[in-house]
Amino acid sequence: MKKQVANFTSCLQPMPDLLVSCRGTNGENNALAVAYAGNCSFDPPMVMVGIVPSRYSYPMVKETGVFVVNLVPQALKEQYGYLGSHSGRDENKLEKLGLKIGDGEKVNAPLLLDCPVNIECSVVDSIKTGSHEMFIGKIECVHANEELLDADGNIDYSKIDLLKFR
Ligand SMILES: Cc1cc2nc3c(=O)[nH]c(=O)nc-3n(C[C@H](O)[C@H](O)[C@H](O)COP(=O)(O)O)c2cc1C
């Protein structure tokens, strides 16, 4: 197989299609689509999400130091596209879409209840990598729809019809 040099951007694939939800210091809820993200520690369990500083969500996460990562089902494709292309600066996107919100148990940020798995995180560090600031989130609590769990509390991810946005 002959190789050629290819473009460098976004070359780790597949990228996840996540929704990161957050709450401003004024209590305002918001969420944005995030693909620059991944697991980054097994023990203690941590994830990282990349947020561009110009996003309305950015100061919310920066100031509160908490966020929720929501795994997105295929059924929310349209809403995902909206949350990833409209800003909370202009409207309350979650209210507009009629998405159900719950409160985090451990962190003061909203859970997107239409998503089957919600991961509450507190920021332990962040790194400005370039276009994005990567927020390292220690997992404080994970909520999953009960039909996804086995007797030991493990999530059967194969039961989730995860969104493939692109
Ligand atoms: C598939 C997809 C992936 C995205 N990934 C990211 C990302 O990783 N980080 C980011 O800051 N914005 C990402 N965005 C863009 C934001 O979701 C988008 O700018 C959103 O409108 C920001 O909302 P906000 O201003 O309310 O925070 C992505 C958008 C889409 C459609």
mmCIF file of C-alpha atoms and ligand atoms in Angstrom:
data_model
loop_
_atom_site.group_PDB
_atom_site.id
_atom_site.type_symbol
_atom_site.label_atom_id
_atom_site.label_comp_id
_atom_site.label_asym_id
_atom_site.label_seq_id
_atom_site.Cartn_x
_atom_site.Cartn_y
_atom_site.Cartn_z
ATOM 1 C CA MET A 1 0.000 0.000 0.000
ATOM 2 C CA LYS A 2 1.520 3.351 -1.057
ATOM 3 C CA LYS A 3 1.428 6.120 1.589
ATOM 4 C CA GLN A 4 1.030 9.868 1.046
ATOM 5 C CA VAL A 5 1.176 12.710 3.561
ATOM 6 C CA ALA A 6 -2.376 13.665 4.601
ATOM 7 C CA ASN A 7 -3.946 16.616 6.436
ATOM 8 C CA PHE A 8 -3.210 16.689 10.185
ATOM 9 C CA THR A 9 -6.426 17.939 11.802
ATOM 10 C CA SER A 10 -8.821 15.734 13.767
ATOM 11 C CA CYS A 11 -6.950 12.601 12.692
ATOM 12 C CA LEU A 12 -7.822 10.487 15.754
ATOM 13 C CA GLN A 13 -10.991 8.736 14.668
ATOM 14 C CA PRO A 14 -13.698 7.982 15.462
ATOM 15 C CA MET A 15 -14.384 11.141 17.446
ATOM 16 C CA PRO A 16 -17.080 10.882 20.099
ATOM 17 C CA ASP A 17 -20.302 12.873 19.774
ATOM 18 C CA LEU A 18 -20.893 14.175 23.295
ATOM 19 C CA LEU A 19 -22.969 16.875 24.902
ATOM 20 C CA VAL A 20 -21.291 18.820 27.669
ATOM 21 C CA SER A 21 -23.765 20.569 29.943
ATOM 22 C CA CYS A 22 -22.894 23.340 32.350
ATOM 23 C CA ARG A 23 -24.438 25.993 34.573
ATOM 24 C CA GLY A 24 -23.378 29.617 34.886
ATOM 25 C CA THR A 25 -22.785 31.271 38.230
ATOM 26 C CA ASN A 26 -26.180 32.969 37.639
ATOM 27 C CA GLY A 27 -27.890 29.554 37.448
ATOM 28 C CA GLU A 28 -28.303 29.545 33.674
ATOM 29 C CA ASN A 29 -28.125 26.077 32.083
ATOM 30 C CA ASN A 30 -26.416 25.437 28.746
ATOM 31 C CA ALA A 31 -24.989 22.614 26.647
ATOM 32 C CA LEU A 32 -22.762 22.305 23.604
ATOM 33 C CA ALA A 33 -21.672 19.535 21.245
ATOM 34 C CA VAL A 34 -18.126 18.333 21.937
ATOM 35 C CA ALA A 35 -16.033 15.966 19.852
ATOM 36 C CA TYR A 36 -12.585 16.827 21.257
ATOM 37 C CA ALA A 37 -12.787 14.576 24.307
ATOM 38 C CA GLY A 38 -11.684 11.283 25.764
ATOM 39 C CA ASN A 39 -10.930 9.151 28.787
ATOM 40 C CA CYS A 40 -7.683 10.356 30.353
ATOM 41 C CA SER A 41 -7.270 8.446 33.625
ATOM 42 C CA PHE A 42 -8.393 4.969 34.690
ATOM 43 C CA ASP A 43 -7.582 5.468 38.367
ATOM 44 C CA PRO A 44 -8.854 7.872 39.498
ATOM 45 C CA PRO A 45 -11.436 7.884 36.708
ATOM 46 C CA MET A 46 -11.131 11.075 34.665
ATOM 47 C CA VAL A 47 -12.211 12.404 31.310
ATOM 48 C CA MET A 48 -11.154 15.468 29.342
ATOM 49 C CA VAL A 49 -13.223 17.746 27.154
ATOM 50 C CA GLY A 50 -11.927 20.443 24.812
ATOM 51 C CA ILE A 51 -13.803 23.736 24.739
ATOM 52 C CA VAL A 52 -12.918 26.678 22.495
ATOM 53 C CA PRO A 53 -12.651 29.882 24.583
ATOM 54 C CA SER A 54 -15.139 31.758 22.366
ATOM 55 C CA ARG A 55 -17.973 29.341 23.268
ATOM 56 C CA TYR A 56 -20.623 30.706 25.618
ATOM 57 C CA SER A 57 -20.144 27.548 27.699
ATOM 58 C CA TYR A 58 -16.439 28.242 28.220
ATOM 59 C CA PRO A 59 -16.641 30.802 31.071
ATOM 60 C CA MET A 60 -19.349 28.681 32.711
ATOM 61 C CA VAL A 61 -16.980 25.718 33.020
ATOM 62 C CA LYS A 62 -13.984 27.924 33.787
ATOM 63 C CA GLU A 63 -15.748 29.801 36.595
ATOM 64 C CA THR A 64 -17.713 26.963 38.206
ATOM 65 C CA GLY A 65 -15.070 24.247 37.729
ATOM 66 C CA VAL A 66 -17.699 21.630 36.978
ATOM 67 C CA PHE A 67 -19.442 20.100 33.955
ATOM 68 C CA VAL A 68 -21.443 17.053 32.936
ATOM 69 C CA VAL A 69 -20.609 14.831 29.955
ATOM 70 C CA ASN A 70 -23.723 13.267 28.432
ATOM 71 C CA LEU A 71 -23.602 10.257 26.081
ATOM 72 C CA VAL A 72 -25.960 10.992 23.217
ATOM 73 C CA PRO A 73 -28.417 8.550 21.601
ATOM 74 C CA GLN A 74 -29.020 8.532 17.845
ATOM 75 C CA ALA A 75 -32.578 9.701 18.570
ATOM 76 C CA LEU A 76 -31.207 13.114 19.617
ATOM 77 C CA LYS A 77 -29.379 13.771 16.341
ATOM 78 C CA GLU A 78 -31.426 16.835 15.436
ATOM 79 C CA GLN A 79 -31.099 18.363 18.912
ATOM 80 C CA TYR A 80 -27.366 17.588 18.882
ATOM 81 C CA GLY A 81 -26.948 19.476 15.630
ATOM 82 C CA TYR A 82 -28.813 22.425 17.101
ATOM 83 C CA LEU A 83 -26.773 22.517 20.304
ATOM 84 C CA GLY A 84 -23.616 22.304 18.195
ATOM 85 C CA SER A 85 -24.511 25.157 15.866
ATOM 86 C CA HIS A 86 -26.388 27.664 18.038
ATOM 87 C CA SER A 87 -25.093 29.548 21.055
ATOM 88 C CA GLY A 88 -26.527 29.941 24.511
ATOM 89 C CA ARG A 89 -25.465 33.563 24.113
ATOM 90 C CA ASP A 90 -28.542 34.120 21.929
ATOM 91 C CA GLU A 91 -31.190 31.929 23.544
ATOM 92 C CA ASN A 92 -31.779 29.224 26.138
ATOM 93 C CA LYS A 93 -31.126 26.273 23.822
ATOM 94 C CA LEU A 94 -32.221 23.619 26.312
ATOM 95 C CA GLU A 95 -35.605 25.270 26.880
ATOM 96 C CA LYS A 96 -36.052 25.892 23.163
ATOM 97 C CA LEU A 97 -35.479 22.190 22.424
ATOM 98 C CA GLY A 98 -37.629 21.046 25.350
ATOM 99 C CA LEU A 99 -34.819 18.907 26.758
ATOM 100 C CA LYS A 100 -35.346 17.575 30.276
ATOM 101 C CA ILE A 101 -32.909 18.753 32.923
ATOM 102 C CA GLY A 102 -31.972 17.245 36.277
ATOM 103 C CA ASP A 103 -29.563 18.505 38.901
ATOM 104 C CA GLY A 104 -26.207 16.901 39.437
ATOM 105 C CA GLU A 105 -25.915 14.968 42.683
ATOM 106 C CA LYS A 106 -22.305 15.935 43.350
ATOM 107 C CA VAL A 107 -21.726 18.980 41.153
ATOM 108 C CA ASN A 108 -23.795 22.071 40.455
ATOM 109 C CA ALA A 109 -24.386 21.426 36.763
ATOM 110 C CA PRO A 110 -27.367 20.096 34.799
ATOM 111 C CA LEU A 111 -27.860 16.478 33.717
ATOM 112 C CA LEU A 112 -29.472 16.018 30.293
ATOM 113 C CA LEU A 113 -32.053 13.398 31.241
ATOM 114 C CA ASP A 114 -32.825 12.460 27.609
ATOM 115 C CA CYS A 115 -29.274 11.102 27.411
ATOM 116 C CA PRO A 116 -28.802 7.553 28.771
ATOM 117 C CA VAL A 117 -25.553 8.248 30.631
ATOM 118 C CA ASN A 118 -24.572 11.420 32.492
ATOM 119 C CA ILE A 119 -21.076 11.850 33.906
ATOM 120 C CA GLU A 120 -20.621 14.493 36.596
ATOM 121 C CA CYS A 121 -17.136 15.996 36.633
ATOM 122 C CA SER A 122 -15.130 18.497 38.613
ATOM 123 C CA VAL A 123 -12.221 20.232 36.901
ATOM 124 C CA VAL A 124 -8.857 19.287 38.397
ATOM 125 C CA ASP A 125 -6.715 20.939 35.740
ATOM 126 C CA SER A 126 -6.857 22.488 32.297
ATOM 127 C CA ILE A 127 -4.393 22.991 29.471
ATOM 128 C CA LYS A 128 -4.634 25.445 26.592
ATOM 129 C CA THR A 129 -3.533 23.219 23.746
ATOM 130 C CA GLY A 130 -4.167 25.630 20.869
ATOM 131 C CA SER A 131 -7.666 26.123 19.518
ATOM 132 C CA HIS A 132 -9.160 24.323 22.533
ATOM 133 C CA GLU A 133 -8.690 24.369 26.277
ATOM 134 C CA MET A 134 -8.710 20.805 27.531
ATOM 135 C CA PHE A 135 -10.535 20.539 30.853
ATOM 136 C CA ILE A 136 -9.512 17.503 32.878
ATOM 137 C CA GLY A 137 -12.552 16.348 34.836
ATOM 138 C CA LYS A 138 -12.446 14.005 37.806
ATOM 139 C CA ILE A 139 -15.563 11.848 37.630
ATOM 140 C CA GLU A 140 -17.679 12.528 40.713
ATOM 141 C CA CYS A 141 -20.754 10.459 39.795
ATOM 142 C CA VAL A 142 -22.166 8.544 36.816
ATOM 143 C CA HIS A 143 -25.912 8.177 36.215
ATOM 144 C CA ALA A 144 -27.219 5.573 33.779
ATOM 145 C CA ASN A 145 -30.683 4.459 32.707
ATOM 146 C CA GLU A 146 -31.376 1.426 34.864
ATOM 147 C CA GLU A 147 -31.986 -0.960 31.944
ATOM 148 C CA LEU A 148 -28.344 -0.433 30.945
ATOM 149 C CA LEU A 149 -26.897 -1.688 34.233
ATOM 150 C CA ASP A 150 -25.938 -5.189 35.312
ATOM 151 C CA ALA A 151 -26.077 -6.364 38.940
ATOM 152 C CA ASP A 152 -22.612 -4.916 39.616
ATOM 153 C CA GLY A 153 -23.507 -1.466 38.288
ATOM 154 C CA ASN A 154 -21.576 -1.887 35.051
ATOM 155 C CA ILE A 155 -23.002 -0.110 32.011
ATOM 156 C CA ASP A 156 -23.670 -2.284 28.965
ATOM 157 C CA TYR A 157 -22.654 0.259 26.321
ATOM 158 C CA SER A 158 -23.722 -2.111 23.545
ATOM 159 C CA LYS A 159 -27.333 -1.442 24.578
ATOM 160 C CA ILE A 160 -26.994 2.264 23.719
ATOM 161 C CA ASP A 161 -27.624 3.346 20.154
ATOM 162 C CA LEU A 162 -24.883 5.980 20.319
ATOM 163 C CA LEU A 163 -25.105 8.938 17.970
ATOM 164 C CA LYS A 164 -22.870 8.995 14.919
ATOM 165 C CA PHE A 165 -23.327 12.610 13.940
ATOM 166 C CA ARG A 166 -21.081 12.759 10.870
HETATM 167 C C1 LIG B 1 -20.064 17.551 15.737
HETATM 168 C C2 LIG B 1 -19.633 18.792 16.485
HETATM 169 C C3 LIG B 1 -18.546 18.727 17.339
HETATM 170 C C4 LIG B 1 -18.118 19.855 18.053
HETATM 171 N N1 LIG B 1 -17.054 19.755 18.893
HETATM 172 C C5 LIG B 1 -16.671 20.825 19.631
HETATM 173 C C6 LIG B 1 -15.624 20.714 20.583
HETATM 174 O O1 LIG B 1 -15.026 19.666 20.778
HETATM 175 N N2 LIG B 1 -15.313 21.818 21.308
HETATM 176 C C7 LIG B 1 -15.949 23.015 21.136
HETATM 177 O O2 LIG B 1 -15.625 23.996 21.825
HETATM 178 N N3 LIG B 1 -16.940 23.150 20.244
HETATM 179 C C8 LIG B 1 -17.330 22.088 19.502
HETATM 180 N N4 LIG B 1 -18.360 22.187 18.617
HETATM 181 C C9 LIG B 1 -18.998 23.482 18.397
HETATM 182 C C10 LIG B 1 -19.935 23.890 19.544
HETATM 183 O O3 LIG B 1 -20.762 22.815 19.964
HETATM 184 C C11 LIG B 1 -20.801 25.069 19.031
HETATM 185 O O4 LIG B 1 -19.956 26.166 18.704
HETATM 186 C C12 LIG B 1 -21.874 25.511 20.003
HETATM 187 O O5 LIG B 1 -22.775 26.337 19.303
HETATM 188 C C13 LIG B 1 -21.316 26.272 21.201
HETATM 189 O O6 LIG B 1 -22.385 26.574 22.051
HETATM 190 P P1 LIG B 1 -22.297 27.676 23.202
HETATM 191 O O7 LIG B 1 -21.835 28.973 22.556
HETATM 192 O O8 LIG B 1 -23.710 27.752 23.721
HETATM 193 O O9 LIG B 1 -21.319 27.188 24.224
HETATM 194 C C14 LIG B 1 -18.804 21.077 17.884
HETATM 195 C C15 LIG B 1 -19.920 21.150 17.032
HETATM 196 C C16 LIG B 1 -20.334 20.021 16.347
HETATM 197 C C17 LIG B 1 -21.531 20.104 15.438
#
